[in-house]
XYZ file of C-alpha atoms in Angstrom:
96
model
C 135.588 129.220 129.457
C 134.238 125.540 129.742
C 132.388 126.408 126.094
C 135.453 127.306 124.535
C 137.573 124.737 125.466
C 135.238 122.305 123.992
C 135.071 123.975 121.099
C 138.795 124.364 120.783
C 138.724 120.266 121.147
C 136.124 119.752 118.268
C 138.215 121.968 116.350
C 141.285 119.967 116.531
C 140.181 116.780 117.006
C 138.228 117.908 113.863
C 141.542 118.890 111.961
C 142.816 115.398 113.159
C 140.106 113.062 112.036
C 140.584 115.100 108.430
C 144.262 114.952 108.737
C 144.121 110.925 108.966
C 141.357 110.615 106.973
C 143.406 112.011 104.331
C 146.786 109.801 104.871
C 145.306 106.520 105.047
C 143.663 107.563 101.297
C 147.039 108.808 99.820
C 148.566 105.586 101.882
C 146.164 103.184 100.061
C 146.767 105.009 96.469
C 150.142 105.252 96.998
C 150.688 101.660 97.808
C 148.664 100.617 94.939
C 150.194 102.408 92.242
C 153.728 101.305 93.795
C 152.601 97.619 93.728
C 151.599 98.141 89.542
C 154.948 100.181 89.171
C 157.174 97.851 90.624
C 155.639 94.819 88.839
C 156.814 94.740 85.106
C 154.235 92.211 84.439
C 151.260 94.210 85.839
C 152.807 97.365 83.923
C 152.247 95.510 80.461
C 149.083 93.862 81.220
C 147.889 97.697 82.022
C 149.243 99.060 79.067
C 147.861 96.092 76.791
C 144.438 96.323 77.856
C 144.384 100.167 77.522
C 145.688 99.439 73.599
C 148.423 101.948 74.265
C 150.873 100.238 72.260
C 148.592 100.012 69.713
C 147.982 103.948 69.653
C 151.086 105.266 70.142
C 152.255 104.952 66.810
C 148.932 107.569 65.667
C 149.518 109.615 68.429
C 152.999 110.170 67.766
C 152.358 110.642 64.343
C 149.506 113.763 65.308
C 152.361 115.529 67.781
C 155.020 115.062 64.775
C 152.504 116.324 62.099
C 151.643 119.042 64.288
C 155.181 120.332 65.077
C 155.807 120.523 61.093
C 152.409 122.796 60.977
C 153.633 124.907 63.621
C 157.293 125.423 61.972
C 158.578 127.001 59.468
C 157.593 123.686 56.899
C 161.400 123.328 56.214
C 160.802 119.905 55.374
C 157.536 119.305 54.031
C 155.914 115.922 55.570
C 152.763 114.451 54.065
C 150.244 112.851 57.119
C 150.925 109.436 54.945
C 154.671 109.312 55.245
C 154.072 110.324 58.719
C 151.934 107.214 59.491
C 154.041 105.454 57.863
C 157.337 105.963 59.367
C 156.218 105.716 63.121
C 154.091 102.420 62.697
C 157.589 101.056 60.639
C 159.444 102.610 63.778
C 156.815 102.378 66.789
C 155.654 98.593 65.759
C 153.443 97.580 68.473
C 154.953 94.229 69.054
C 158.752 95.647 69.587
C 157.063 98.012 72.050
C 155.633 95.319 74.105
């Protein structure tokens, strides 16, 4: 009896130390992406350094471009006058 109550306690004391192991990790990652969430400032030096505003503008041009191939090619759109229309409409600066 004496064995299995002590391996009842490793069990849960076990299950605890995982349990809190696991809540002061999500605590830490959660308060750190809350702190760069709720600061505007940190928000656009993050997205400046990881050049997404210079990006976007291809990348949205690739899902549009991609859409047309998938449809019916109604409208026909070249890959230039893609390009061309989401870096006039997508300019990096008015992103920012």
């Amino acid at each position: 009896m004496n064995k299995f109550l002590r391996i009842l306690r490793w069990f849960f004391s076990s299950i605890l130390g995982i349990f809190l192991t696991l809540l002061i990790f999500v605590g830490l990652f959660a308060s750190s992406v809350s702190t760069t969430l709720k600061n505007p400032d940190n928000l656009k030096n993050w997205l400046s350094k990881g050049e997404v505003y210079q990006n976007l503008p291809a990348t949205v041009g690739k899902l549009i471009q991609s859409q047309d191939d998938m449809g019916g090619n109604e409208i026909p759109l070249g890959e230039e006058m893609v390009d061309t229309t989401t870096t006039e409409v997508l300019e990096p600066h008015w992103l920012e």
